[in-house]
Short mmCIF file of C-alpha atoms in Angstrom, two decimals:
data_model
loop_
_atom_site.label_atom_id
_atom_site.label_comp_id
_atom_site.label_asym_id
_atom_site.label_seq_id
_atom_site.Cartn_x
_atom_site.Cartn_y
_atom_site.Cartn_z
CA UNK A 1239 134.83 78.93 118.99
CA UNK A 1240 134.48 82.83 117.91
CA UNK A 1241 131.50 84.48 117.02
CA UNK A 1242 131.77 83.80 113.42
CA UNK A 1243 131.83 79.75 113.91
CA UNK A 1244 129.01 80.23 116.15
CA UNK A 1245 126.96 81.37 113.74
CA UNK A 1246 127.84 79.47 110.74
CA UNK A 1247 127.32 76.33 113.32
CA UNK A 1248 124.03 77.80 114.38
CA UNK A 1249 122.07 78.27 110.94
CA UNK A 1250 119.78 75.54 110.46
CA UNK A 1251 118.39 76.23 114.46
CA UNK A 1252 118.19 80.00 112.98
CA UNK A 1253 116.30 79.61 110.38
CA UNK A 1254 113.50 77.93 111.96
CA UNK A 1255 113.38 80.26 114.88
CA UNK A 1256 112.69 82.63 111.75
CA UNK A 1257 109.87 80.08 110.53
CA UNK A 1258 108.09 79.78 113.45
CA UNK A 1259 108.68 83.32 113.95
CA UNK A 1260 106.46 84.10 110.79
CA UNK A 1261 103.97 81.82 111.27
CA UNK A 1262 102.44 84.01 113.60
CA UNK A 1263 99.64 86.55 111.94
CA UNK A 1264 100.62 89.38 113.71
CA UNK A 1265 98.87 91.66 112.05
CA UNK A 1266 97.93 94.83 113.76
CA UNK A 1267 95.36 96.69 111.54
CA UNK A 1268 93.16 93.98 112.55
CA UNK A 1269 91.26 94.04 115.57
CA UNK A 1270 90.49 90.30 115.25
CA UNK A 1271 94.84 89.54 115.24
CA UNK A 1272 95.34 91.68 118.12
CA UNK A 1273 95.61 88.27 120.02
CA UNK A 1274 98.13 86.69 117.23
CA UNK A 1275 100.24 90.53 118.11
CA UNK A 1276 100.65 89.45 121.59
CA UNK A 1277 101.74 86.05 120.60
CA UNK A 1278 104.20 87.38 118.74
CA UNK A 1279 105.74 89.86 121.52
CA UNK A 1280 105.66 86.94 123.84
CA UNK A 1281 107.93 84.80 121.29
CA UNK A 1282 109.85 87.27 120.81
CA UNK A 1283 110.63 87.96 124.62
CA UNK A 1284 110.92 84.29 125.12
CA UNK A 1285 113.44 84.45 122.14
CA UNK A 1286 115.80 87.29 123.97
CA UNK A 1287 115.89 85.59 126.83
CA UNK A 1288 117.03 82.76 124.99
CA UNK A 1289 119.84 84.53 123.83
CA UNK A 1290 121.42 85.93 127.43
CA UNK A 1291 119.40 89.37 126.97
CA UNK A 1292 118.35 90.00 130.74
CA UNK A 1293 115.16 92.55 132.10
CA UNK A 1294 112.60 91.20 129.72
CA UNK A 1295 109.37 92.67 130.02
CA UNK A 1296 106.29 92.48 127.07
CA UNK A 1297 105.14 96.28 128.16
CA UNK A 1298 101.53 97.38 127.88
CA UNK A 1299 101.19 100.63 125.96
CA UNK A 1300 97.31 101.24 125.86
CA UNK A 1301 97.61 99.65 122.31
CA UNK A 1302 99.79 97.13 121.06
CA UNK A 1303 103.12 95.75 123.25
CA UNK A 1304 106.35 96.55 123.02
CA UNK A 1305 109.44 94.31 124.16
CA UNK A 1306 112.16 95.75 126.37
CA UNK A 1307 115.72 93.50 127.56
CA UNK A 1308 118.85 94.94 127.90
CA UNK A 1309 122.21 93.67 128.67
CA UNK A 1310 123.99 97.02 130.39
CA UNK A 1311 127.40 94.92 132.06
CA UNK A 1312 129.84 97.28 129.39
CA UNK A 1313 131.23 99.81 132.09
CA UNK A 1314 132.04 102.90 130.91
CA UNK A 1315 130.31 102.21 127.28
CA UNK A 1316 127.98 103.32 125.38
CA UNK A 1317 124.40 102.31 125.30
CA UNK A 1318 122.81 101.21 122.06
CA UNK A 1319 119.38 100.86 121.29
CA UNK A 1320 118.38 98.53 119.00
CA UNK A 1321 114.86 98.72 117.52
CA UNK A 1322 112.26 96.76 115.58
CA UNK A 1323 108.67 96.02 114.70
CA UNK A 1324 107.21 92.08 115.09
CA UNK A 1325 103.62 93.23 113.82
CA UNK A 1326 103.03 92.99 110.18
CA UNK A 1327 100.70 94.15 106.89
CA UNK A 1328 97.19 92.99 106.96
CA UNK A 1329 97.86 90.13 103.80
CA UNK A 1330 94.89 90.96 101.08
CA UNK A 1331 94.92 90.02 98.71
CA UNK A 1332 95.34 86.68 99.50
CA UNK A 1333 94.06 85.03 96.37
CA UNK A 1334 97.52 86.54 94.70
CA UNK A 1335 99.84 84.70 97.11
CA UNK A 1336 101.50 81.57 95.41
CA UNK A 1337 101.15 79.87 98.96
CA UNK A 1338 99.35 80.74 101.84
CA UNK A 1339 101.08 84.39 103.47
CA UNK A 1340 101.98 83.05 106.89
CA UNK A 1341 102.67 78.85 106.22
CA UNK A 1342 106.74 80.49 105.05
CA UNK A 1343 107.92 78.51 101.80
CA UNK A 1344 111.86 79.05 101.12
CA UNK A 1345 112.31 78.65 97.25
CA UNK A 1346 116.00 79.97 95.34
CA UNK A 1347 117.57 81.69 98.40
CA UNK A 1348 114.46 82.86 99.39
CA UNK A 1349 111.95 83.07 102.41
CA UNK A 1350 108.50 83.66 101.18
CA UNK A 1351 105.82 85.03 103.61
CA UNK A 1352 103.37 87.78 104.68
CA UNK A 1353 106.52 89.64 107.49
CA UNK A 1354 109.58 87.75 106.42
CA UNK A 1355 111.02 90.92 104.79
CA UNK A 1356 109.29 93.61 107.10
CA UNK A 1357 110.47 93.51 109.65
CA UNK A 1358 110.80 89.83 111.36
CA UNK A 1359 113.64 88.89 109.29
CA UNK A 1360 115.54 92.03 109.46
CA UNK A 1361 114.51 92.45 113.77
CA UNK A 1362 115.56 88.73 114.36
CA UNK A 1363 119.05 89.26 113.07
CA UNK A 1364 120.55 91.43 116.03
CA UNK A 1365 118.77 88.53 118.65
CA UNK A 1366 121.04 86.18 116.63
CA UNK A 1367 123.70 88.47 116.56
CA UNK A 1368 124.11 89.35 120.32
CA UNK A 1369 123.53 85.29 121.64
CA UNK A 1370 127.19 84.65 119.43
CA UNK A 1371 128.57 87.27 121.23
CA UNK A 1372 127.31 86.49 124.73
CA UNK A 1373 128.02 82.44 123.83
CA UNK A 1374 131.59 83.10 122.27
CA UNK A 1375 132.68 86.41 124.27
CA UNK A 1376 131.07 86.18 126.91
CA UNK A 1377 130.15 89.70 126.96
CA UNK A 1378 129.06 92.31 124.91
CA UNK A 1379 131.25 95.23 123.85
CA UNK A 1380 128.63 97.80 124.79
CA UNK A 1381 125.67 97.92 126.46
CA UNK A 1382 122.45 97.06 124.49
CA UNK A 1383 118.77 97.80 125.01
CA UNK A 1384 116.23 96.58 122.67
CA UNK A 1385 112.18 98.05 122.34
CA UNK A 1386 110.60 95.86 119.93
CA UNK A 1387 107.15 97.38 119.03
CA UNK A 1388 103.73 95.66 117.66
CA UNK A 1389 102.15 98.61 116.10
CA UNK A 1390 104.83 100.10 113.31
CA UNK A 1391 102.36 99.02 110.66
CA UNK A 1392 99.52 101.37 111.98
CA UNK A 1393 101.40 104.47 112.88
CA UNK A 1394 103.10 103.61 116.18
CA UNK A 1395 100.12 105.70 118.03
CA UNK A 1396 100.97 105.39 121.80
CA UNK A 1397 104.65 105.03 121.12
CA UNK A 1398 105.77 108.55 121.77
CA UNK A 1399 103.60 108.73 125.28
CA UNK A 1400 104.97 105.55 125.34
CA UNK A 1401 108.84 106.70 125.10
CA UNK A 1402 108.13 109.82 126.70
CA UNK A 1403 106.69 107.79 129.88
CA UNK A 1404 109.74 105.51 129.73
CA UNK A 1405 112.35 107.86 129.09
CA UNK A 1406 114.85 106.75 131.94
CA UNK A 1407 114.45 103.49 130.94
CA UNK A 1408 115.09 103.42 127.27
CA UNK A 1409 117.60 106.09 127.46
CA UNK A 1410 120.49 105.39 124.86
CA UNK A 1411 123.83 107.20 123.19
CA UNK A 1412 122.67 106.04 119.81
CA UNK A 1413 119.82 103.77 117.95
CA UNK A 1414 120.58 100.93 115.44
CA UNK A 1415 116.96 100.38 113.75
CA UNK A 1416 116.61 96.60 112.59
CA UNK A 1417 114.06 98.20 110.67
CA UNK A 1418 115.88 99.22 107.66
CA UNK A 1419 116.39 98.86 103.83
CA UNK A 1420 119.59 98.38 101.43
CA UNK A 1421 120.37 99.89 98.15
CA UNK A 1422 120.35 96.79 96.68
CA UNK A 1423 121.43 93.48 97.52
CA UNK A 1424 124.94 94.30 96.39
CA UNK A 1425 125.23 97.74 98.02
CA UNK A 1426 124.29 99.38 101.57
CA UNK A 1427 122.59 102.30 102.30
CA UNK A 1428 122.55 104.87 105.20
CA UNK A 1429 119.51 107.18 105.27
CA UNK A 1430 120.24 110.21 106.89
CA UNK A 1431 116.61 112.00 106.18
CA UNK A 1432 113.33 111.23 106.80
CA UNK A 1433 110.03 113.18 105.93
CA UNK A 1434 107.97 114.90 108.72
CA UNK A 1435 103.95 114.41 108.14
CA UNK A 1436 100.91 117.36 108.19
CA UNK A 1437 97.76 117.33 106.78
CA UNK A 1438 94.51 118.90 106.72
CA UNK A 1439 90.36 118.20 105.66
CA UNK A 1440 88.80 120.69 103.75
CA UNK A 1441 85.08 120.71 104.18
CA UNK A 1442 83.21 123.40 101.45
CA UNK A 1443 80.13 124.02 102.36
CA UNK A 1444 76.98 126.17 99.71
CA UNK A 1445 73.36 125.45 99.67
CA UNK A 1446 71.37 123.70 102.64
CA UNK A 1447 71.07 120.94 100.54
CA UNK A 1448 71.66 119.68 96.67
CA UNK A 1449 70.03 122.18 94.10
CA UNK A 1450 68.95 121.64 90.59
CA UNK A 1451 71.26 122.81 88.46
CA UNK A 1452 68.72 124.17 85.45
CA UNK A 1453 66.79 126.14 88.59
CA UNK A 1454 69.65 127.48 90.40
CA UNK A 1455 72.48 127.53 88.02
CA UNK A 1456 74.96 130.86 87.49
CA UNK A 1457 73.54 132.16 90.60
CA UNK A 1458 75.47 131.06 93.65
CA UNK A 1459 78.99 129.74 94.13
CA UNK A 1460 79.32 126.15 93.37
CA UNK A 1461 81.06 124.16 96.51
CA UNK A 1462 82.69 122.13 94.04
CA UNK A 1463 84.01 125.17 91.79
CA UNK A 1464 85.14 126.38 95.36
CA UNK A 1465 87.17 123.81 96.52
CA UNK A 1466 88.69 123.59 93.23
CA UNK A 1467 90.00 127.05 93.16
CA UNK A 1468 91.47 126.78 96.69
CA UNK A 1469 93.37 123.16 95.79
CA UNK A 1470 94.72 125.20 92.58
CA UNK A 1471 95.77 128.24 94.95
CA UNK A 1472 98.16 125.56 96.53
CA UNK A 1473 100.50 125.68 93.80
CA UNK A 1474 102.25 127.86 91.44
CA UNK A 1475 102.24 127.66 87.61
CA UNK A 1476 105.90 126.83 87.73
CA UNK A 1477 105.10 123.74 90.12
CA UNK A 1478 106.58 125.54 93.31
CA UNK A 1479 104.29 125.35 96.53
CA UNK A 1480 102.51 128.63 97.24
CA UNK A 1481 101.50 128.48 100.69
CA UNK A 1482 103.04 131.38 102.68
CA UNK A 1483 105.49 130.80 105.06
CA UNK A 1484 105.25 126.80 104.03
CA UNK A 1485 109.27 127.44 103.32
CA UNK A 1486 110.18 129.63 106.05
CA UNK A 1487 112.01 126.62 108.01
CA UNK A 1488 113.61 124.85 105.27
CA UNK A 1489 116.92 124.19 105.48
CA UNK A 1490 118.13 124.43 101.64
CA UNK A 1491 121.15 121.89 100.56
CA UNK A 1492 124.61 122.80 100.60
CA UNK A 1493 126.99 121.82 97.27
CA UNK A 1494 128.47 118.72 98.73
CA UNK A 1495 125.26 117.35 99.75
CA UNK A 1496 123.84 118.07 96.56
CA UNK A 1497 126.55 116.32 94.99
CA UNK A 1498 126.45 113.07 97.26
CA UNK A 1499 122.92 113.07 95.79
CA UNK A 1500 123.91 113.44 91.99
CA UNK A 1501 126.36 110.11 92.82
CA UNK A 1502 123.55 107.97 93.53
CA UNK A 1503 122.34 106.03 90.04
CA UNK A 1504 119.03 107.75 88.69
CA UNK A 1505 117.71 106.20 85.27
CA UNK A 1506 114.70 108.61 84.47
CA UNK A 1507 113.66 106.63 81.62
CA UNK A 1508 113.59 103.15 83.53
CA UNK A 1509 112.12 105.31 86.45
CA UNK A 1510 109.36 107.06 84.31
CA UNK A 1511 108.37 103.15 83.11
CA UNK A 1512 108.09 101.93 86.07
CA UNK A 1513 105.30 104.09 87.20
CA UNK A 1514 103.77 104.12 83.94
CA UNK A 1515 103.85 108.03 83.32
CA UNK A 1516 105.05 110.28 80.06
CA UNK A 1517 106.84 112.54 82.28
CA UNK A 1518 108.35 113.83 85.99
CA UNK A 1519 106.90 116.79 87.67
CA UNK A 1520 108.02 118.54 90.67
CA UNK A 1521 109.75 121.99 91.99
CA UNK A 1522 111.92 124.02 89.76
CA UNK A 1523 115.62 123.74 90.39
CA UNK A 1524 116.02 120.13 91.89
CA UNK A 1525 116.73 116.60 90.57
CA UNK A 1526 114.62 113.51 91.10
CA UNK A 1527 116.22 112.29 94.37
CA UNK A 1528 116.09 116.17 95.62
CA UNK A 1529 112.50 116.35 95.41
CA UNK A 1530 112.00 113.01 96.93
CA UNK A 1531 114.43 113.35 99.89
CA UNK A 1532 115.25 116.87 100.81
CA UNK A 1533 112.36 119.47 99.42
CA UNK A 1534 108.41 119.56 101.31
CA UNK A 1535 106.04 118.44 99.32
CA UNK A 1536 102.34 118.97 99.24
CA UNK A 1537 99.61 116.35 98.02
CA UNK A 1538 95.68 116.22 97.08
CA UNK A 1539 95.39 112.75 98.66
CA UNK A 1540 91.43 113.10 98.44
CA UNK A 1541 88.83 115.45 96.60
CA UNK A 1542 85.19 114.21 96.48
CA UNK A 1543 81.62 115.60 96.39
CA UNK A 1544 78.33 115.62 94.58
CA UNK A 1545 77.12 113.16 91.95
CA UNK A 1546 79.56 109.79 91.66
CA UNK A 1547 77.08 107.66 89.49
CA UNK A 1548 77.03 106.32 85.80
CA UNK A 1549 75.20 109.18 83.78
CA UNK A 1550 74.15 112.84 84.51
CA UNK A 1551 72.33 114.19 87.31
CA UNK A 1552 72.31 117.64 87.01
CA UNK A 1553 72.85 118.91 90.51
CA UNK A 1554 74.58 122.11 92.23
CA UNK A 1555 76.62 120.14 95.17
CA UNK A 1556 75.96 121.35 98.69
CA UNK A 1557 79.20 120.16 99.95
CA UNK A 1558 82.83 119.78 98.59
CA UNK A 1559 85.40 118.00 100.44
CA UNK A 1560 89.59 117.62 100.12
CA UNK A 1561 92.25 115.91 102.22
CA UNK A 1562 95.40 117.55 102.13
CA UNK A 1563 99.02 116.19 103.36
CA UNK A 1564 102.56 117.44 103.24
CA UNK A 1565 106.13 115.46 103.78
CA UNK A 1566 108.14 117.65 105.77
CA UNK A 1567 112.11 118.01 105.89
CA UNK A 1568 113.92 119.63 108.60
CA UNK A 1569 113.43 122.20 110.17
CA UNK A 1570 109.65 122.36 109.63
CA UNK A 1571 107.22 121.73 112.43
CA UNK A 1572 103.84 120.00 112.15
CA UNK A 1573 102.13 122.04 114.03
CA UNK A 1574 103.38 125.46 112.03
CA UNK A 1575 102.70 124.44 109.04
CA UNK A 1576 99.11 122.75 109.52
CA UNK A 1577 98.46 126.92 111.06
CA UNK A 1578 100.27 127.73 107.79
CA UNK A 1579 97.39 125.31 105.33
CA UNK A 1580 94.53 126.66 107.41
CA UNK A 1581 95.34 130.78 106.94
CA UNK A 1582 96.20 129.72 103.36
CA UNK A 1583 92.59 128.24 102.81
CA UNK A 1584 90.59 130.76 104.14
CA UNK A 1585 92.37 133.28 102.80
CA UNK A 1586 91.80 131.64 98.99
CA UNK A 1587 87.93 130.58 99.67
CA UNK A 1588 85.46 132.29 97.32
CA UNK A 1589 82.90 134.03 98.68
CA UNK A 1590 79.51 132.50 98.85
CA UNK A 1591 80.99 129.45 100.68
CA UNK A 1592 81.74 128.59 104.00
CA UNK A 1593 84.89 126.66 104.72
CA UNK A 1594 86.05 124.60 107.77
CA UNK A 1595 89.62 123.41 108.02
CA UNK A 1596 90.69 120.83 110.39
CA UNK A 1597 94.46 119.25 110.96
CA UNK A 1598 94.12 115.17 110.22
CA UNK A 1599 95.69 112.85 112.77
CA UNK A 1600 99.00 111.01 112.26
CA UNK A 1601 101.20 113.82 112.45
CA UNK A 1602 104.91 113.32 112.38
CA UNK A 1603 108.08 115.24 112.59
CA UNK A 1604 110.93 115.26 110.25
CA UNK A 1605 114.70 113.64 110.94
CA UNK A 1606 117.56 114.47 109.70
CA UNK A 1607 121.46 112.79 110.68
CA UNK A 1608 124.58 114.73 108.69
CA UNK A 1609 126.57 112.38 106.72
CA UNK A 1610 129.79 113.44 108.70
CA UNK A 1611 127.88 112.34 112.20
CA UNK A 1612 130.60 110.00 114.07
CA UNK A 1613 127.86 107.00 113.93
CA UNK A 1614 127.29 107.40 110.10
CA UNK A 1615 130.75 107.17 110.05
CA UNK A 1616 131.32 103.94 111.54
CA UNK A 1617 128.05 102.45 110.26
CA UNK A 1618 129.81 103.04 107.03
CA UNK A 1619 133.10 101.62 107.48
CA UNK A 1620 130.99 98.45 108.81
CA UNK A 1621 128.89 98.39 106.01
CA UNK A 1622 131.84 98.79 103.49
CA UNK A 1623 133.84 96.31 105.28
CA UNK A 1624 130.33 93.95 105.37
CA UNK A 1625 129.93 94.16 101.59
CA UNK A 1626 133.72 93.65 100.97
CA UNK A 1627 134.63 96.87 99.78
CA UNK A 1628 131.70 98.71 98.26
CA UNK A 1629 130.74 101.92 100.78
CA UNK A 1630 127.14 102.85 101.21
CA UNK A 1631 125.19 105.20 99.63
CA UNK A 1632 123.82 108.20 101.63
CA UNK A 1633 120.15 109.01 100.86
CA UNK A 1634 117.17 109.97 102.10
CA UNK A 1635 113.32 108.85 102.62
CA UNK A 1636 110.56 110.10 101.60
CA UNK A 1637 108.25 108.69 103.94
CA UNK A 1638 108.10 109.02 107.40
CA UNK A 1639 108.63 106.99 110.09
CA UNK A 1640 107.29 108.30 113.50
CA UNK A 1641 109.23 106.98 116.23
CA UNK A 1642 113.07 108.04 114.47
CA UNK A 1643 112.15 111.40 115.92
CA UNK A 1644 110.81 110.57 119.02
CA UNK A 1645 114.00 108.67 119.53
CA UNK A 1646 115.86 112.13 119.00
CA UNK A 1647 113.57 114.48 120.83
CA UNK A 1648 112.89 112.38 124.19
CA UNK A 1649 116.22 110.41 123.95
CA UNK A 1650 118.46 112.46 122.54
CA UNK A 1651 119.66 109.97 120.54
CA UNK A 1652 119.94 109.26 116.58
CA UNK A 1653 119.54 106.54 114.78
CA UNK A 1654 121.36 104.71 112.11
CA UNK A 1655 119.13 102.70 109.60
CA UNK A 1656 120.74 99.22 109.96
CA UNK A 1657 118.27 96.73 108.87
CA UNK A 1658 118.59 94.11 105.75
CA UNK A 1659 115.43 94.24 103.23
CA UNK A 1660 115.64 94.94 99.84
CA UNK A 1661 112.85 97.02 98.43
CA UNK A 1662 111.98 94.58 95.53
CA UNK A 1663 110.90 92.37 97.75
CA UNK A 1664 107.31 92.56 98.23
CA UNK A 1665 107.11 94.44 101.22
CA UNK A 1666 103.69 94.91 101.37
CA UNK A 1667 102.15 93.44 98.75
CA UNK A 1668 101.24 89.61 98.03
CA UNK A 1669 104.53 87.02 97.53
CA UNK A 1670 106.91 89.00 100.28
CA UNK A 1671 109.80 87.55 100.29
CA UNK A 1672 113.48 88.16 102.43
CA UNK A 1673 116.67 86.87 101.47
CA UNK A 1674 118.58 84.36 103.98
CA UNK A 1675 121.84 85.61 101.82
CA UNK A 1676 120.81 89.35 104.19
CA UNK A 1677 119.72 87.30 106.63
CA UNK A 1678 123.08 85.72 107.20
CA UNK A 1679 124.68 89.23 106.36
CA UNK A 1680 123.12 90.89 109.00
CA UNK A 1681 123.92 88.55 111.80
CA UNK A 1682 127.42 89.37 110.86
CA UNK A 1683 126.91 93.19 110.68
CA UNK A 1684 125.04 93.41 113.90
CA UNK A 1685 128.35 91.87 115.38
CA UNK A 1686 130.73 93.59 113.63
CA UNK A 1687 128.67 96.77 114.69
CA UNK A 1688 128.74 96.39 118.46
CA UNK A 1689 132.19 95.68 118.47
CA UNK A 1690 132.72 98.98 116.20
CA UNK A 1691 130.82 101.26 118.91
CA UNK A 1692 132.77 100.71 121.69
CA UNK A 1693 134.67 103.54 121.47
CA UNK A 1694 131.27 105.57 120.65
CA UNK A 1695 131.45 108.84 121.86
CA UNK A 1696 134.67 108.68 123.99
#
């Protein structure tokens, strides 16, 4: 029997190690599921060990686990790492879910559950996918680690001590991340960009306390006024940022790239209805999917003070108060540009106000992978070969995820988004749903990717 028989044989037992996988409310923004989280790193250990993966360890991090096994018998091959998350979204509302979030219903080709799409389906596939090989083989073609975390879904906080700490023994020539979106479920996607994260808490500060506005009115600076000029400072009248040196690292895009980006489909009517807006805004000089995958961006995520109340009270604020955050592209530094925001707001407060500036937490760095990287290369024929002939589209992210470039910094290694969700599918948000069609798929890509690295990097 070959790998490919194995698996067809092996569905039905598949799928409902992927139900009972579910089942468990691993959710990690909840202190009261933190014990459901470590149920769900023990199945999953329990599950690799299943499949012939050898070392397993659930590995404290000062937080939530993370799962290490490796199988490293490939002499002379490369090492991949292959990475997911088994924790999950808190599942409020629950009064919108057509069946309770974690009892999994399967309904037209469909698994429906809080985690079946993110990231449980998707992280269960290469488990799946390295047991055929192991059964059918015997071996694997290269050597394979695996760190499984339970704490994506809040930020990954101790994961770069974590990786940093563990360096030796996660070390890798390349990450596949289980964690991972297609175009759509007829086309594949590589992502080689991801957005770095900075941001910053204004705090305007006036009178000692709140004054009457008929007493003290036209004569003092009002915090509110304050903050507001210094938010408008951020920006040009043309749209472009105007923080100074908020630019100074950007690396701009070259004609090809910018033409790989003008390939992918963009609808801007179908896009503008979708979010329910009259019109796009953004820098000068760049499309849609430029903006959103390869330019900085700065956003007002927060802006409060004074009276909130039905009616009037006619008050002069003491305090005003912003929260400030940026998506960063390479080569642009957290750390530079938070010292960047903080000269820019003192240098725009009024006088009359006092003004303290402090960086918020969750930083993040940027990634970027070129498209002509050897691993995006054979990712791609894979992926083209997977989806019988259609080739992947190369795009970015705008969001960040944390760990990519922790991966790349401590590890030296990059990573190739290789995972199986589809972003209509609820990820998130009440009714989540994955698609056994992907979850089939990527059994079969996860093996047909192994097998493509072993020459990786001779």
């Amino acid at each position: 029997m070959d790998w490919q028989a194995y698996l067809e044989a092996k569905q039905t037992e598949f799928l409902e190690d992927l139900l009972d996988f579910i089942r468990i409310p691993s959710i990690s923004a909840l202190p009261e599921n933190a014990e459901a989280v470590a149920q769900a790193a023990e199945w999953v250990a329990r599950r690799l060990e299943k499949a012939g993966i050898e070392h397993v360890a659930v590995m404290p991090t000062g937080g939530h686990p993370v799962v290490y096994g490796d199988w490293l018998h490939a002499e002379n091959g490369p090492t991949v790492l292959i990475y997911g998350h088994f924790d999950v979204q808190p599942a409020d509302p629950v009064a919108l879910w057509h069946a309770p979030p974690f009892e999994p219903v399967i309904r037209d080709g469909k698994i429906f559950a809080r985690g079946a799409s993110d990231d449980k389906g998707g992280m269960l596939t290469p488990i799946l996918a390295v047991e055929a090989l192991l059964r059918t083989d015997g071996r694997l073609p290269v050597n394979v680690k695996f760190c499984f975390e339970g704490q994506e879904e809040i930020g990954s906080p101790q994961l770069p001590a974590f990786i940093r700490e563990h360096r030796d023994q996660f070390a890798c020539d390349l990450v596949l991340s289980a964690d991972g979106l297609l175009w759509s479920v007829d086309r594949p996607m590589l992502v080689t960009r991801y957005k770095g994260l900075a941001g910053i808490q204004i705090d305007v500060t006036g009178p000692k306390q709140d004054l009457h506005s008929g007493l003290y009115g036209g004569v003092l600076q009002n915090p509110l006024e304050a903050i507001s000029r210094i938010i408008t400072s951020f920006r040009n009248e043309s749209g472009r940022i105007a923080v100074e040196g908020f630019f100074d690292d950007v690396i701009d895009l070259s004609g090809e790239e910018r033409d790989r980006i003008a390939a992918v489909p963009f609808d801007d009517a179908s896009y503008r209805q979708s979010l329910g807006i009259e019109a796009l805004f953004g820098e000068p000089g760049y499309s849609t999917w430029e903006r959103n995958w390869t330019r900085p961006t700065l956003e007002i995520n927060g802006l409060w003070g004074g009276f909130q109340g039905e009616g009037t009270k006619t008050v002069i604020p003491s305090t005003g108060h912003a929260k400030v955050t940026c998506r960063l592209v390479a080569d642009q530094a957290p750390e530079r540009i938070v010292d960047c925001l903080i000269k820019h707001v003192r240098r725009h407060t009024p006088p009359g106000v006092r003004v303290e500036v402090n960086p918020l937490p969750g930083r993040a760095d940027p990634y970027f992978l070129p498209v002509d990287h050897p691993a995006h290369r054979l990712a791609a024929r894979v992926l083209t070969d997977l989806f019988e002939g259609t080739p992947p589209y190369f795009v970015g992210v705008g969001g960040s995820v944390p760990i990519i470039p922790i991966f790349q910094q401590v590890l030296g290694a990059p990573t190739i988004n290789f995972g199986w969700s589809v972003g209509d599918e609820q990820l998130h948000a009440p009714n989540e749903y994955f698609r056994l069609q992907n979850f089939t798929r990527g059994q079969r890509g996860y093996c047909l990717m192994l097998k493509e690295l072993a020459g990786y990097g001779a």
